[in-house]
Every structure is written in structure tokens, then in C-alpha cells.
PDB file of C-alpha atoms in Angstrom:
ATOM      1  CA  MET S   1      22.402 -12.593 -27.608  1.00 46.00           C
ATOM      2  CA  THR S   2      21.990 -15.152 -30.359  1.00 48.00           C
ATOM      3  CA  SER S   3      20.566 -18.631 -30.110  1.00 49.00           C
ATOM      4  CA  GLY S   4      23.146 -21.048 -28.707  1.00 52.00           C
ATOM      5  CA  SER S   5      25.302 -18.260 -27.275  1.00 50.00           C
ATOM      6  CA  THR S   6      26.941 -18.841 -23.907  1.00 54.00           C
ATOM      7  CA  GLU S   7      27.081 -15.142 -23.014  1.00 54.00           C
ATOM      8  CA  PRO S   8      25.489 -14.332 -19.644  1.00 52.00           C
ATOM      9  CA  VAL S   9      22.244 -12.395 -19.713  1.00 49.00           C
ATOM     10  CA  LYS S  10      22.704  -9.031 -18.015  1.00 54.00           C
ATOM     11  CA  ASN S  11      20.145  -7.639 -15.616  1.00 53.00           C
ATOM     12  CA  GLN S  12      18.495  -4.863 -17.590  1.00 54.00           C
ATOM     13  CA  LEU S  13      16.302  -3.313 -14.921  1.00 55.00           C
ATOM     14  CA  ALA S  14      15.880   0.410 -15.404  1.00 61.00           C
ATOM     15  CA  PRO S  15      16.112   2.754 -12.431  1.00 69.00           C
ATOM     16  CA  LEU S  16      12.763   3.557 -10.852  1.00 65.00           C
ATOM     17  CA  ASP S  17      11.259   6.717 -12.315  1.00 72.00           C
ATOM     18  CA  TYR S  18       9.410   8.310  -9.400  1.00 71.00           C
ATOM     19  CA  ALA S  19       7.707  10.785 -11.740  1.00 79.00           C
ATOM     20  CA  ASP S  20       6.098   7.854 -13.591  1.00 75.00           C
ATOM     21  CA  VAL S  21       5.029   6.234 -10.318  1.00 70.00           C
ATOM     22  CA  LYS S  22       3.543   9.518  -9.099  1.00 73.00           C
ATOM     23  CA  GLN S  23       1.681   9.993 -12.392  1.00 74.00           C
ATOM     24  CA  TYR S  24       0.313   6.433 -12.158  1.00 69.00           C
ATOM     25  CA  TRP S  25      -1.095   6.966  -8.655  1.00 66.00           C
ATOM     26  CA  ASN S  26      -2.398  10.464  -9.325  1.00 71.00           C
ATOM     27  CA  SER S  27      -4.331   9.260 -12.365  1.00 71.00           C
ATOM     28  CA  ALA S  28      -5.548   6.032 -10.711  1.00 66.00           C
ATOM     29  CA  LYS S  29      -9.198   5.128 -11.052  1.00 64.00           C
ATOM     30  CA  PRO S  30     -11.097   2.637  -8.837  1.00 60.00           C
ATOM     31  CA  SER S  31     -10.104  -0.911  -9.749  1.00 59.00           C
ATOM     32  CA  PRO S  32      -9.336  -4.114  -7.852  1.00 54.00           C
ATOM     33  CA  LEU S  33      -5.872  -4.009  -9.446  1.00 57.00           C
ATOM     34  CA  ILE S  34      -4.868  -0.522  -8.248  1.00 58.00           C
ATOM     35  CA  PRO S  35      -3.376  -1.537  -4.844  1.00 57.00           C
ATOM     36  CA  TYR S  36      -0.882  -3.764  -6.618  1.00 56.00           C
ATOM     37  CA  MET S  37       0.036  -1.312  -9.410  1.00 57.00           C
ATOM     38  CA  MET S  38      -1.370  -3.915 -11.800  1.00 58.00           C
ATOM     39  CA  GLU S  39      -3.834  -1.666 -13.633  1.00 57.00           C
ATOM     40  CA  GLY S  40      -2.738  -0.980 -17.198  1.00 60.00           C
ATOM     41  CA  PHE S  41       0.179  -3.421 -17.144  1.00 61.00           C
ATOM     42  CA  GLY S  42      -1.519  -6.450 -18.688  1.00 64.00           C
ATOM     43  CA  PHE S  43      -2.549  -8.206 -15.475  1.00 66.00           C
ATOM     44  CA  SER S  44      -6.005  -9.684 -15.529  1.00 70.00           C
ATOM     45  CA  THR S  45      -8.717  -8.369 -13.249  1.00 71.00           C
ATOM     46  CA  SER S  46      -9.247 -11.948 -12.065  1.00 77.00           C
ATOM     47  CA  ALA S  47      -5.652 -12.011 -10.741  1.00 73.00           C
ATOM     48  CA  GLY S  48      -6.375  -8.956  -8.610  1.00 70.00           C
ATOM     49  CA  ARG S  49      -9.665 -10.393  -7.394  1.00 76.00           C
ATOM     50  CA  PHE S  50      -7.956 -13.663  -6.473  1.00 79.00           C
ATOM     51  CA  ARG S  51      -5.486 -11.762  -4.294  1.00 75.00           C
ATOM     52  CA  PHE S  52      -8.337  -9.819  -2.670  1.00 74.00           C
ATOM     53  CA  ARG S  53     -10.078 -13.082  -1.760  1.00 82.00           C
ATOM     54  CA  LEU S  54      -6.961 -14.842  -0.473  1.00 84.00           C
ATOM     55  CA  GLU S  55      -5.087 -12.102   1.380  1.00 82.00           C
ATOM     56  CA  PRO S  56      -7.814 -11.249   3.948  1.00 82.00           C
ATOM     57  CA  LYS S  57      -7.831 -14.898   5.022  1.00 88.00           C
ATOM     58  CA  VAL S  58      -4.071 -14.814   5.527  1.00 87.00           C
ATOM     59  CA  ALA S  59      -4.236 -11.450   7.343  1.00 84.00           C
ATOM     60  CA  GLU S  60      -7.027 -12.763   9.570  1.00 87.00           C
ATOM     61  CA  ARG S  61      -4.876 -15.719  10.605  1.00 89.00           C
ATOM     62  CA  LEU S  62      -1.846 -13.503  11.236  1.00 85.00           C
ATOM     63  CA  THR S  63      -3.786 -10.998  13.364  1.00 84.00           C
ATOM     64  CA  ARG S  64      -6.190 -13.388  15.092  1.00 85.00           C
ATOM     65  CA  ASN S  65      -4.593 -13.004  18.541  1.00 85.00           C
ATOM     66  CA  ALA S  66      -3.573  -9.343  18.239  1.00 83.00           C
ATOM     67  CA  ASP S  67      -4.757  -6.737  20.752  1.00 81.00           C
ATOM     68  CA  CYS S  68      -7.774  -5.097  19.084  1.00 81.00           C
ATOM     69  CA  THR S  69      -7.424  -2.000  21.271  1.00 83.00           C
ATOM     70  CA  GLY S  70      -4.017  -1.253  19.755  1.00 78.00           C
ATOM     71  CA  ALA S  71      -3.171   0.931  16.800  1.00 80.00           C
ATOM     72  CA  VAL S  72      -2.437  -0.106  13.238  1.00 82.00           C
ATOM     73  CA  LEU S  73      -0.178   1.908  10.940  1.00 83.00           C
ATOM     74  CA  ASP S  74      -1.010   1.229   7.289  1.00 82.00           C
ATOM     75  CA  LEU S  75       2.006   2.490   5.327  1.00 81.00           C
ATOM     76  CA  GLY S  76       1.358   2.929   1.618  1.00 79.00           C
ATOM     77  CA  SER S  77      -2.359   2.527   2.218  1.00 79.00           C
ATOM     78  CA  GLY S  78      -3.305   3.173  -1.393  1.00 75.00           C
ATOM     79  CA  ALA S  79      -7.046   3.267  -1.958  1.00 73.00           C
ATOM     80  CA  GLY S  80      -7.695   1.920   1.537  1.00 76.00           C
ATOM     81  CA  HIS S  81      -8.400  -1.771   0.981  1.00 74.00           C
ATOM     82  CA  TRP S  82      -6.284  -2.838   3.970  1.00 79.00           C
ATOM     83  CA  THR S  83      -7.139   0.319   5.891  1.00 80.00           C
ATOM     84  CA  GLU S  84     -10.784  -0.705   5.838  1.00 79.00           C
ATOM     85  CA  PHE S  85      -9.876  -4.282   6.790  1.00 81.00           C
ATOM     86  CA  PHE S  86      -7.947  -3.032   9.844  1.00 83.00           C
ATOM     87  CA  ALA S  87     -10.545  -0.377  10.760  1.00 82.00           C
ATOM     88  CA  ARG S  88     -13.140  -3.128  11.170  1.00 81.00           C
ATOM     89  CA  ARG S  89     -10.898  -4.906  13.695  1.00 83.00           C
ATOM     90  CA  TYR S  90      -8.835  -2.298  15.550  1.00 83.00           C
ATOM     91  CA  SER S  91      -9.722   0.795  17.532  1.00 79.00           C
ATOM     92  CA  ASN S  92      -7.148   3.092  15.922  1.00 80.00           C
ATOM     93  CA  VAL S  93      -5.939   2.980  12.317  1.00 81.00           C
ATOM     94  CA  ILE S  94      -3.587   5.491  10.719  1.00 80.00           C
ATOM     95  CA  ALA S  95      -3.290   5.407   6.925  1.00 79.00           C
ATOM     96  CA  VAL S  96      -0.181   6.921   5.327  1.00 80.00           C
ATOM     97  CA  GLU S  97      -0.221   7.457   1.571  1.00 77.00           C
ATOM     98  CA  ALA S  98       1.819   9.646  -0.804  1.00 75.00           C
ATOM     99  CA  SER S  99      -0.859  10.017  -3.487  1.00 74.00           C
ATOM    100  CA  HIS S 100      -3.393  12.789  -2.904  1.00 73.00           C
ATOM    101  CA  THR S 101      -5.734  11.051  -5.371  1.00 72.00           C
ATOM    102  CA  LEU S 102      -5.770   7.827  -3.378  1.00 71.00           C
ATOM    103  CA  THR S 103      -6.171   9.552  -0.007  1.00 71.00           C
ATOM    104  CA  ARG S 104      -9.422  11.087  -1.253  1.00 70.00           C
ATOM    105  CA  TRP S 105     -10.784   7.536  -1.490  1.00 67.00           C
ATOM    106  CA  LEU S 106      -9.763   6.909   2.120  1.00 65.00           C
ATOM    107  CA  THR S 107     -12.264   9.444   3.455  1.00 59.00           C
ATOM    108  CA  VAL S 108     -14.997   6.817   3.236  1.00 57.00           C
ATOM    109  CA  VAL S 109     -13.230   4.558   5.758  1.00 59.00           C
ATOM    110  CA  PRO S 110     -14.523   5.285   9.291  1.00 59.00           C
ATOM    111  CA  LEU S 111     -12.294   5.492  12.368  1.00 52.00           C
ATOM    112  CA  THR S 112      -9.225   6.279  10.294  1.00 54.00           C
ATOM    113  CA  ARG S 113      -6.742   9.135  10.260  1.00 62.00           C
ATOM    114  CA  THR S 114      -5.144   9.795   6.897  1.00 59.00           C
ATOM    115  CA  CYS S 115      -1.687  11.298   6.462  1.00 64.00           C
ATOM    116  CA  VAL S 116      -0.276  12.340   3.105  1.00 62.00           C
ATOM    117  CA  SER S 117       3.479  11.891   2.887  1.00 59.00           C
ATOM    118  CA  SER S 118       6.044  11.126   0.242  1.00 56.00           C
ATOM    119  CA  ARG S 119       8.568  10.058   2.875  1.00 49.00           C
ATOM    120  CA  THR S 120       9.362   6.357   2.689  1.00 45.00           C
ATOM    121  CA  THR S 121      11.544   5.868   5.788  1.00 43.00           C
ATOM    122  CA  TYR S 122       9.914   5.208   9.136  1.00 42.00           C
ATOM    123  CA  SER S 123      11.390   4.110  12.440  1.00 42.00           C
ATOM    124  CA  LEU S 124       9.251   1.721  14.466  1.00 41.00           C
ATOM    125  CA  SER S 125       9.903   1.047  18.134  1.00 41.00           C
ATOM    126  CA  ALA S 126       8.471  -1.969  19.932  1.00 35.00           C
ATOM    127  CA  ARG S 127       5.397  -0.169  21.294  1.00 37.00           C
ATOM    128  CA  LYS S 128       4.921   2.982  19.298  1.00 40.00           C
ATOM    129  CA  ALA S 129       5.508   4.339  15.838  1.00 38.00           C
ATOM    130  CA  ARG S 130       7.800   7.302  15.450  1.00 36.00           C
ATOM    131  CA  PHE S 131       7.586   9.133  12.143  1.00 34.00           C
ATOM    132  CA  LEU S 132      10.683  10.588  10.522  1.00 32.00           C
ATOM    133  CA  SER S 133       8.743  13.006   8.381  1.00 33.00           C
ATOM    134  CA  SER S 134       7.712  16.510   9.326  1.00 32.00           C
ATOM    135  CA  SER S 135       4.795  16.252   6.902  1.00 36.00           C
ATOM    136  CA  LEU S 136       3.262  13.665   9.227  1.00 39.00           C
ATOM    137  CA  ALA S 137       3.253  16.000  12.206  1.00 37.00           C
ATOM    138  CA  ALA S 138      -0.451  16.741  11.677  1.00 40.00           C
ATOM    139  CA  CYS S 139      -1.330  13.105  12.255  1.00 41.00           C
TER     140      CYS S 139
END
């Protein structure tokens, strides 16, 4: 498109390449930017740190009156930032993550069960989580 042209700009988003996403997570190293897939994409470390400072305050407000004896299901738990946050507040936390590399980091979070799954569809009922993936049966 040339300067002054009235042609519409077409959406040029490429289809998601799951092999690239898998490679990113499997080669991930500890970083405050990892949970947001910001590492290596030109985002500043300070942007990731800002989110880490702000989001717990928001989550605290949203969960302030929640039943602490209930269970929390952390889907796409990544390196466990939110898993740890929930484990400090709730009696039962289940972390579900597709990357084997990232689930190794989750072993340091106490009171947590970790499930490795590449399935991205889950059905949640009002009182209990039902998994639609046979790979989660061990949870």
C-alpha cells in the first residue's frame, strides 16, 4: 500500500504454529517474562515485572471472599507463578501445563498437584472440574 492510498489494510495474521509454541516453552529459561511469552520478543523485563507487581493485587481483590478450603485449577500454569500464589491461599491447587520443561519448575511449589497435558478444552461445572483429557486421569 502506498502513501495516500485508500485501499483497506488486510489482516495479515499468520496461523498459529504449535510447533514454534512448543519449542518456545520447551526451551524456556527462568525469567519474569516467561509466563507471558514475552521473553525474546523485544518486551522489556520491566514490563514483565510491572505485571508481576500489579496482577497479585488484582487477584487478591478478586479472590478476597473466596472459600479458602476449595480447590483451584490453574490451567496453563507455566512456570508456576500463579500456582504459587494460589497455593499460599487455598488448600488444594491443581496445575495443568503442556510443557514438560515448565512443569519441572512447578515441583518447588508445595501443596500442588501437577498434570502435564496438551489438551486445551476443559468443561467446568458449577462445583467441580471435569477434565476432557485422558492424559489428566492421573491427577
